[in-house]
Coordinates of C-alpha atoms in Angstrom, one line a residue:
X300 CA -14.6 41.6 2.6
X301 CA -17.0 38.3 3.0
X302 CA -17.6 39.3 -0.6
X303 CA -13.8 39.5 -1.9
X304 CA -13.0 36.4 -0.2
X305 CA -15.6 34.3 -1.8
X306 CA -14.6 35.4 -5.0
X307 CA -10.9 34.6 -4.3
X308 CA -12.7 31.3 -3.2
X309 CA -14.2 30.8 -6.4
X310 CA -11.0 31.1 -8.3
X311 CA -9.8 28.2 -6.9
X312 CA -9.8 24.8 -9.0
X313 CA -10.2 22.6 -6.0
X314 CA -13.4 22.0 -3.7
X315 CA -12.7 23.5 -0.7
X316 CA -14.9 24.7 2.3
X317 CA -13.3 26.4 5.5
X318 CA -15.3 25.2 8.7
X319 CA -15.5 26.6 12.2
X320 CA -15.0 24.9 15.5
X321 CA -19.0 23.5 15.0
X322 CA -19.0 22.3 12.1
X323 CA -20.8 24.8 10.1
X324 CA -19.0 26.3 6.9
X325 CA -18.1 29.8 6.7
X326 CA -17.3 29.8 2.7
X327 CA -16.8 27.1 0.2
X328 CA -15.5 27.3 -3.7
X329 CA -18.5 26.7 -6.3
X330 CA -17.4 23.4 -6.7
X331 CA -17.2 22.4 -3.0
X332 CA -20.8 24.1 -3.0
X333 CA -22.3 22.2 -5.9
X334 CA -20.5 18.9 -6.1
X335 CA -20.7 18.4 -2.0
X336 CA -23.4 20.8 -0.6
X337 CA -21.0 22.2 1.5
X338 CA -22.7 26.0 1.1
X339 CA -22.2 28.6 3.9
X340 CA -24.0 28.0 6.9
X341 CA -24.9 24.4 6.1
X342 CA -23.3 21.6 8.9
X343 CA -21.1 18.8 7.5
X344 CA -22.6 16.8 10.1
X345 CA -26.3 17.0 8.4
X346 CA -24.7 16.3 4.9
X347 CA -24.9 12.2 3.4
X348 CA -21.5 11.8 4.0
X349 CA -20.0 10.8 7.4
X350 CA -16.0 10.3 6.4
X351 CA -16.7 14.2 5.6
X352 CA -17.7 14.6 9.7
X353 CA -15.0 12.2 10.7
X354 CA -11.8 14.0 9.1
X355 CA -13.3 17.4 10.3
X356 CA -13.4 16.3 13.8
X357 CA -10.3 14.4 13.8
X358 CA -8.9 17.9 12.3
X359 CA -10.0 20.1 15.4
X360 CA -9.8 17.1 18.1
X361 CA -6.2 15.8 17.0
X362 CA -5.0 19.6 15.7
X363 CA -3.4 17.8 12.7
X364 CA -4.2 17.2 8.9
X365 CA -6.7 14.1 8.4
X366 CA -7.1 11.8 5.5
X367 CA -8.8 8.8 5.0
X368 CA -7.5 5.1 5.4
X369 CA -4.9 5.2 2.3
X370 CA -6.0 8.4 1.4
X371 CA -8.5 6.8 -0.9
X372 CA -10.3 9.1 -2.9
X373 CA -13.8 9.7 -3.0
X374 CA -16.2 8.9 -6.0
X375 CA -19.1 11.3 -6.8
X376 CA -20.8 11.8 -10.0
X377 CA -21.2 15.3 -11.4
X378 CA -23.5 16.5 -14.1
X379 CA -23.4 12.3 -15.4
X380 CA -19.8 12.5 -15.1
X381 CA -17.7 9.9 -12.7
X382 CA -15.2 12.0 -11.0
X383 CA -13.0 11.0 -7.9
X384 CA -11.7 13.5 -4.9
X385 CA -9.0 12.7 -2.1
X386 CA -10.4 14.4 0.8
X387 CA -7.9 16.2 3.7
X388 CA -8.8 18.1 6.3
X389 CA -6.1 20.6 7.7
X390 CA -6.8 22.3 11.2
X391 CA -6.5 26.5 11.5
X392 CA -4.7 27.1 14.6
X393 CA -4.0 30.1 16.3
X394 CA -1.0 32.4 18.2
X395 CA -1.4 29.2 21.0
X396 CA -1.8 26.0 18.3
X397 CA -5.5 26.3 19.3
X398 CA -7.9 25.4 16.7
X399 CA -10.1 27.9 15.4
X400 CA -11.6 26.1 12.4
X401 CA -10.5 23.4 9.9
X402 CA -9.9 23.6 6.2
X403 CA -11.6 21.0 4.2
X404 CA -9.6 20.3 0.7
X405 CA -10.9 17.9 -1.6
X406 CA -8.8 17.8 -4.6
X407 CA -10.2 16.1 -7.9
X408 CA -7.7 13.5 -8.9
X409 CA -9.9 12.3 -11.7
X410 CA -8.0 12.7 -14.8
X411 CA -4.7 11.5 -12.5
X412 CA -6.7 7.7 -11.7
X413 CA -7.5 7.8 -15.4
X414 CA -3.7 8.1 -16.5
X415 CA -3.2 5.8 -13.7
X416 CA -5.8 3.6 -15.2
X417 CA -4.3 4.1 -18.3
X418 CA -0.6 3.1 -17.3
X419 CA -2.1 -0.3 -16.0
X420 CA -3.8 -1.2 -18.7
X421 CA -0.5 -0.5 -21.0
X422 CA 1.0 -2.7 -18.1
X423 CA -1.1 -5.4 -18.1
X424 CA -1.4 -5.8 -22.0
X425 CA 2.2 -5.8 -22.6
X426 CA 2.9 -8.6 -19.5
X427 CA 0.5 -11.1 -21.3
X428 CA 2.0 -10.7 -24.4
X429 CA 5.5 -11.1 -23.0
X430 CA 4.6 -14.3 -20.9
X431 CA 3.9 -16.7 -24.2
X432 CA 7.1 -16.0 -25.9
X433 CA 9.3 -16.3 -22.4
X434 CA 7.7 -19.4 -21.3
X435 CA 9.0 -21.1 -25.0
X436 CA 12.2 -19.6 -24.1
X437 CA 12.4 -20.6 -20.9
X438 CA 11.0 -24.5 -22.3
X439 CA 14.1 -24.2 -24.6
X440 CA 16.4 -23.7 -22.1
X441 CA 15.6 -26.4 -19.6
X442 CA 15.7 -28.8 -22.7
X443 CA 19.0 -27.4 -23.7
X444 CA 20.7 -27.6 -20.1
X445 CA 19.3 -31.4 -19.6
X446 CA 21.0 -32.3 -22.9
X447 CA 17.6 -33.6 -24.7
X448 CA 18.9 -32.4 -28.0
X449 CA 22.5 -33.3 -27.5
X450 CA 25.7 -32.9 -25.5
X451 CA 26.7 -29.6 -24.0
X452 CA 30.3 -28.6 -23.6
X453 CA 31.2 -26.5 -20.4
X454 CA 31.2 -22.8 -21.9
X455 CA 27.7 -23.9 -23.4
X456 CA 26.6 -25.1 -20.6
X457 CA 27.7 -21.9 -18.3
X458 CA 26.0 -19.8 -21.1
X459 CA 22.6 -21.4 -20.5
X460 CA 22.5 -21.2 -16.9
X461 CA 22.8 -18.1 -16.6
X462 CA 20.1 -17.1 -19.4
X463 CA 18.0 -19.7 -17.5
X464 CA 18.8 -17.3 -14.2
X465 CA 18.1 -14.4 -16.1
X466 CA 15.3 -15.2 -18.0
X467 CA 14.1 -16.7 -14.3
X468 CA 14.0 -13.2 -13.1
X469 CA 12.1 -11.8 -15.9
X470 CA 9.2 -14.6 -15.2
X471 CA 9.0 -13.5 -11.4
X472 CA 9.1 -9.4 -12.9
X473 CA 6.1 -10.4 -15.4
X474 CA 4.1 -12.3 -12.4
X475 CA 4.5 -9.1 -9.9
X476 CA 3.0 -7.1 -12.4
X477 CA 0.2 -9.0 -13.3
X478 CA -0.7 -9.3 -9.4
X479 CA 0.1 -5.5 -8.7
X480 CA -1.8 -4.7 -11.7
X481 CA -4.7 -7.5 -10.4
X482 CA -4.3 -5.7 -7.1
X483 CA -5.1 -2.2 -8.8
X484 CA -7.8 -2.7 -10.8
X485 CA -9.5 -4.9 -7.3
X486 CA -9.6 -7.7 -10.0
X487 CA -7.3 -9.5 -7.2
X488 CA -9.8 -12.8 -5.7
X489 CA -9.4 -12.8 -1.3
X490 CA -10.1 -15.7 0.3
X491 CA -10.5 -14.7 3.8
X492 CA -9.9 -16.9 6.6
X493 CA -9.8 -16.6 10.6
X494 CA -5.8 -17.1 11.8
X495 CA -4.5 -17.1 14.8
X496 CA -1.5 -14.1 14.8
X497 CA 1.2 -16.6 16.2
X498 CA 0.7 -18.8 14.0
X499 CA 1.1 -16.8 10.8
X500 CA 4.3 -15.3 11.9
X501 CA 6.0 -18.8 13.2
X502 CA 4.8 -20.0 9.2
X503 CA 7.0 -17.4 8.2
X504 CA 10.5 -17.6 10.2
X505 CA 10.2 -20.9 9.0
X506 CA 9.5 -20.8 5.6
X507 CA 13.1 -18.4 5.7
X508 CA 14.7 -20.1 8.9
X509 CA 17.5 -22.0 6.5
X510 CA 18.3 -19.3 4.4
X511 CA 19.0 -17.0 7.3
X512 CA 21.1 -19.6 8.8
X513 CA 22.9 -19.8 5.7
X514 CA 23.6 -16.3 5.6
X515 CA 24.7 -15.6 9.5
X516 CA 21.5 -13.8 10.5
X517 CA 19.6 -14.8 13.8
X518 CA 15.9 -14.8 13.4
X519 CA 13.4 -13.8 16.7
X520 CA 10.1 -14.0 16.2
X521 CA 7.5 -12.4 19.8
X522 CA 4.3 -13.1 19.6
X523 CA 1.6 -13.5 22.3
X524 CA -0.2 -16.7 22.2
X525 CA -3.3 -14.9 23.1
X526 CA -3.4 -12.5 20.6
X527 CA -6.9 -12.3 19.0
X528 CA -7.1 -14.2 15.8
X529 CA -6.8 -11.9 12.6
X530 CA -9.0 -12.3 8.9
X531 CA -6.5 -13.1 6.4
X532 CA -6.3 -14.4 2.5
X533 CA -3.1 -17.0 3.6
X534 CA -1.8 -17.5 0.3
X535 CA -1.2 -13.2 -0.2
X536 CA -0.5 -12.9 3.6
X537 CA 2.5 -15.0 3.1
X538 CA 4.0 -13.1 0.2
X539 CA 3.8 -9.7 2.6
X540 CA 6.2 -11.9 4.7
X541 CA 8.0 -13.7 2.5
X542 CA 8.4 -9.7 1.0
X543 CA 9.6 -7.9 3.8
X544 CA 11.8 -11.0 5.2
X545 CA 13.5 -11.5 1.6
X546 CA 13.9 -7.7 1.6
X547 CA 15.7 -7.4 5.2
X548 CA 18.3 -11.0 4.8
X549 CA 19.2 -9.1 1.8
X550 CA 20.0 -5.5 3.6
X551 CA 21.3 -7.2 7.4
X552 CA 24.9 -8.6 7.2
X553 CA 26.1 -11.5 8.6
X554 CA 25.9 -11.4 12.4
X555 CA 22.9 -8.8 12.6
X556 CA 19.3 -9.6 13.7
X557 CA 15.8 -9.8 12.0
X558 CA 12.8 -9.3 14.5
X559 CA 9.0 -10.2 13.8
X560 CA 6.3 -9.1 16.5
X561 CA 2.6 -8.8 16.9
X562 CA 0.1 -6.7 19.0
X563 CA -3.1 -5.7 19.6
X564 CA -5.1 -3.2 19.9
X565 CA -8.8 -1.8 20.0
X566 CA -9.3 -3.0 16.4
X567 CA -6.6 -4.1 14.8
X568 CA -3.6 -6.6 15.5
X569 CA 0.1 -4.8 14.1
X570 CA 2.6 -6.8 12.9
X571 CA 6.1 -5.9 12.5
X572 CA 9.2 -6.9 10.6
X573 CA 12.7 -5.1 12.0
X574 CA 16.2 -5.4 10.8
X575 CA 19.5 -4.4 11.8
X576 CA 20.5 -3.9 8.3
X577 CA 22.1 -0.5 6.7
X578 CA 19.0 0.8 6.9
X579 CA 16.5 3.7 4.7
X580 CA 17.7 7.6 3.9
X581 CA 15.0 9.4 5.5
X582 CA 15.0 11.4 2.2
X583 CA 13.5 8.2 0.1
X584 CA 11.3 6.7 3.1
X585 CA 8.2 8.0 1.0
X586 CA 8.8 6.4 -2.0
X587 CA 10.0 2.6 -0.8
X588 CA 6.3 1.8 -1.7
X589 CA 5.9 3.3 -5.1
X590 CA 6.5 0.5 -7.7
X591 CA 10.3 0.3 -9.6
X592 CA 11.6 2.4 -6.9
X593 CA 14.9 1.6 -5.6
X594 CA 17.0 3.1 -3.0
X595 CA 20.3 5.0 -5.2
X596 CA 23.3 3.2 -4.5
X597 CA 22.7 0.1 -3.6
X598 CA 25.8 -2.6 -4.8
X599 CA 23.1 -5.2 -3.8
X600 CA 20.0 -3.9 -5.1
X601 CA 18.7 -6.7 -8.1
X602 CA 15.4 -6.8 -7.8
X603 CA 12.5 -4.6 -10.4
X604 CA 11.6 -2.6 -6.9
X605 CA 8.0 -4.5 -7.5
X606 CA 8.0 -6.1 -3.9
X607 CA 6.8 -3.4 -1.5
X608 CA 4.9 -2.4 -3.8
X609 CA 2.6 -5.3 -4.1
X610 CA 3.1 -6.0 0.2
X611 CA 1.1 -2.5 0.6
X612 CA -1.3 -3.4 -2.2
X613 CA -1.6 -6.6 -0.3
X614 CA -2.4 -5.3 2.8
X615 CA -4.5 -2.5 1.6
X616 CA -6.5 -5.4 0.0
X617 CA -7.4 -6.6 3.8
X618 CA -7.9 -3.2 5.1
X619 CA -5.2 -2.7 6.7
X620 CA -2.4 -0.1 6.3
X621 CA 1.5 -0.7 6.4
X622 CA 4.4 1.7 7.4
X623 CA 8.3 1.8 7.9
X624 CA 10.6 3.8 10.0
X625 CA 14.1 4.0 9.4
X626 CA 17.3 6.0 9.1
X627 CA 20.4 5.1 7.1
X628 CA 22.8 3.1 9.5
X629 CA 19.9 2.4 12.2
X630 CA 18.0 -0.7 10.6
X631 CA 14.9 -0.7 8.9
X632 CA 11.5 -1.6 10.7
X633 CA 7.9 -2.4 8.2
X634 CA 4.4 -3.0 9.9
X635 CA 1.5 -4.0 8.6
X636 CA -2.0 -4.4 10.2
X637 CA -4.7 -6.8 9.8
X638 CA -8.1 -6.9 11.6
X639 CA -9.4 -8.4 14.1
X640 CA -12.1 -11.2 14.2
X641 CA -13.5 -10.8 17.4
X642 CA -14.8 -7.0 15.9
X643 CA -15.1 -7.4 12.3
X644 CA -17.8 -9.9 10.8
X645 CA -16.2 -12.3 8.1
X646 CA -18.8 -10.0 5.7
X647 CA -18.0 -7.3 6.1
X648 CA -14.3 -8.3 5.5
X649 CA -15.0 -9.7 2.3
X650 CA -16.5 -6.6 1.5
X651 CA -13.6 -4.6 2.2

């Protein structure tokens, strides 16, 4: 039987290894055996790599699949070769939801980051080409609408400001994607700083306080004064928030409510931006950060769907990881976390 199933193992494509309730592996797949070590008998706690350890005890302890922060994958380097594997470990439990031993999958995304990779690239190329001729366009149309080449009649003049809107919009599309694309590659320069968590939240309800007056939305921001102060790059900090506050005034109707908060906890400080807006579909709460996607329906949907995208890219950058609950109807609620000074040296956080 031992034999049968570690042939079945072998047929598998992915590096996996089943483990018992100490740690030790029962059987592996070949690749799992030669790309990681993980051979029968051997402990993951002996092997060079400690995230390995970490998601099989948080497996057993927690009874619940672990990843890594972000699911990052893994880079190793087989036979000369740079590959990359997501790790996840998924607990086996028995009749009473006991653990009995964890699976350990690490799937090799390799040729996926290189189409990935690839997709940026075609990106990135085709945004820097686009900018030159837009920004003569755009020069053409602000000396059009102030009349430096002659006098405008009205229907010209209507004309022109709204390609000057539109062609307004396609500069801001061309900018996201060079930073998501910056952000992607980790070409994207931090410049980390020590904040105080009050302090960036009060710069942002006030950065939006007039337009939410304008549209009929009351803005409460809670945060503790004593909260412990947070590393942040201010500049991309402030387009998380100006993000997620741009994206709940235009989903919460007049009269409704946008909330910010802040709290701490052993390592991290969670911030949090809630609306009382029409809320997500639970069936498209996965996708709100994958880039172009846009909730179907939506009369008042005008944005490329490049915003979240970039505020998880963002906070990733720092470390941190972001989130949103929801349910059509019920509001929408985004948090982000950013880490603490007082337990992360400003080195290390550069590093990150």
């Amino acid at each position: 039987i031992q034999r049968a199933t570690q042939q079945a193992f072998d047929s598998l494509p992915d590096a996996i290894a089943v483990v018992d309730t100490e740690g030790r592996v029962e059987v592996a797949t070949e690749s799992a055996r030669t790309v990681f070590g993980l051979k029968p008998g051997v402990s993951v706690g002996d092997l060079p790599f400690g995230w390995m350890a970490d998601l099989v005890r948080d497996a057993r302890q927690e009874s619940r699949a672990a990843f890594l922060e972000g699911q990052r994958p893994i880079q190793q380097f087989v036979r000369g070769e740079e590959r990359y594997y997501r790790p996840e470990a998924v607990p086996i439990l028995d009749n009473e939801r006991l653990t009995t031993g964890v699976i350990l999958v690490l799937k090799d995304v390799t040729q996926l980051r290189q189409q990935d990779e690839i997709k940026r690239g075609v990106v990135r190329t085709v945004s820097h080409q686009l900018n030159t001729p837009l920004t003569s366009v755009r020069m053409a149309i602000h000396l059009l609408l102030g009349e430096k080449v002659g006098a405008l009649n009205e229907k010209q003049a209507e004309l022109l400001v709204s390609a000057r809107e539109d062609s307004d919009r396609l500069h801001e599309i061309l900018d996201s994607l060079l930073d998501l694309s910056r952000f992607e590659s980790g070409k994207a320069r931090m410049e980390f700083r020590a904040l105080s968590p009050r302090s960036i939240v009060m710069d942002a309800v006030e950065s939006v306080r007039r337009e939410a007056q304008d549209r009929g939305v009351t803005l409460h921001a809670d945060v503790p004064p004593d909260l412990p102060e947070v590393w942040v790059d201010t500049t991309r900090i402030g387009h998380v928030f100006g993000n997620l506050l741009s994206n709940a005034l235009k989903h919460t109707s007049p009269g409704g409510r946008i909330a910010l908060t802040a709290e701490a906890d052993e390592a991290w400080v969670r911030f949090r931006v809630s609306d009382t807006g029409e809320g997500i579909p639970a069936a498209f709460l996965s996708r709100v950060f994958e880039p172009f996607f846009r909730v179907p329906g939506r009369q008042n949907e005008t944005g490329a769907g490049l915003g979240l995208a970039i505020v998880k890219e963002i906070v990733e950058a720092h470390g941190g990881t972001v989130g949103v609950e929801s349910g059509e109807g019920k509001g929408a609620s985004f948090s982000f976390t950013l880490r603490r000074v007082d337990l992360f040296p400003k080195e290390k956080a550069e590093r990150s």
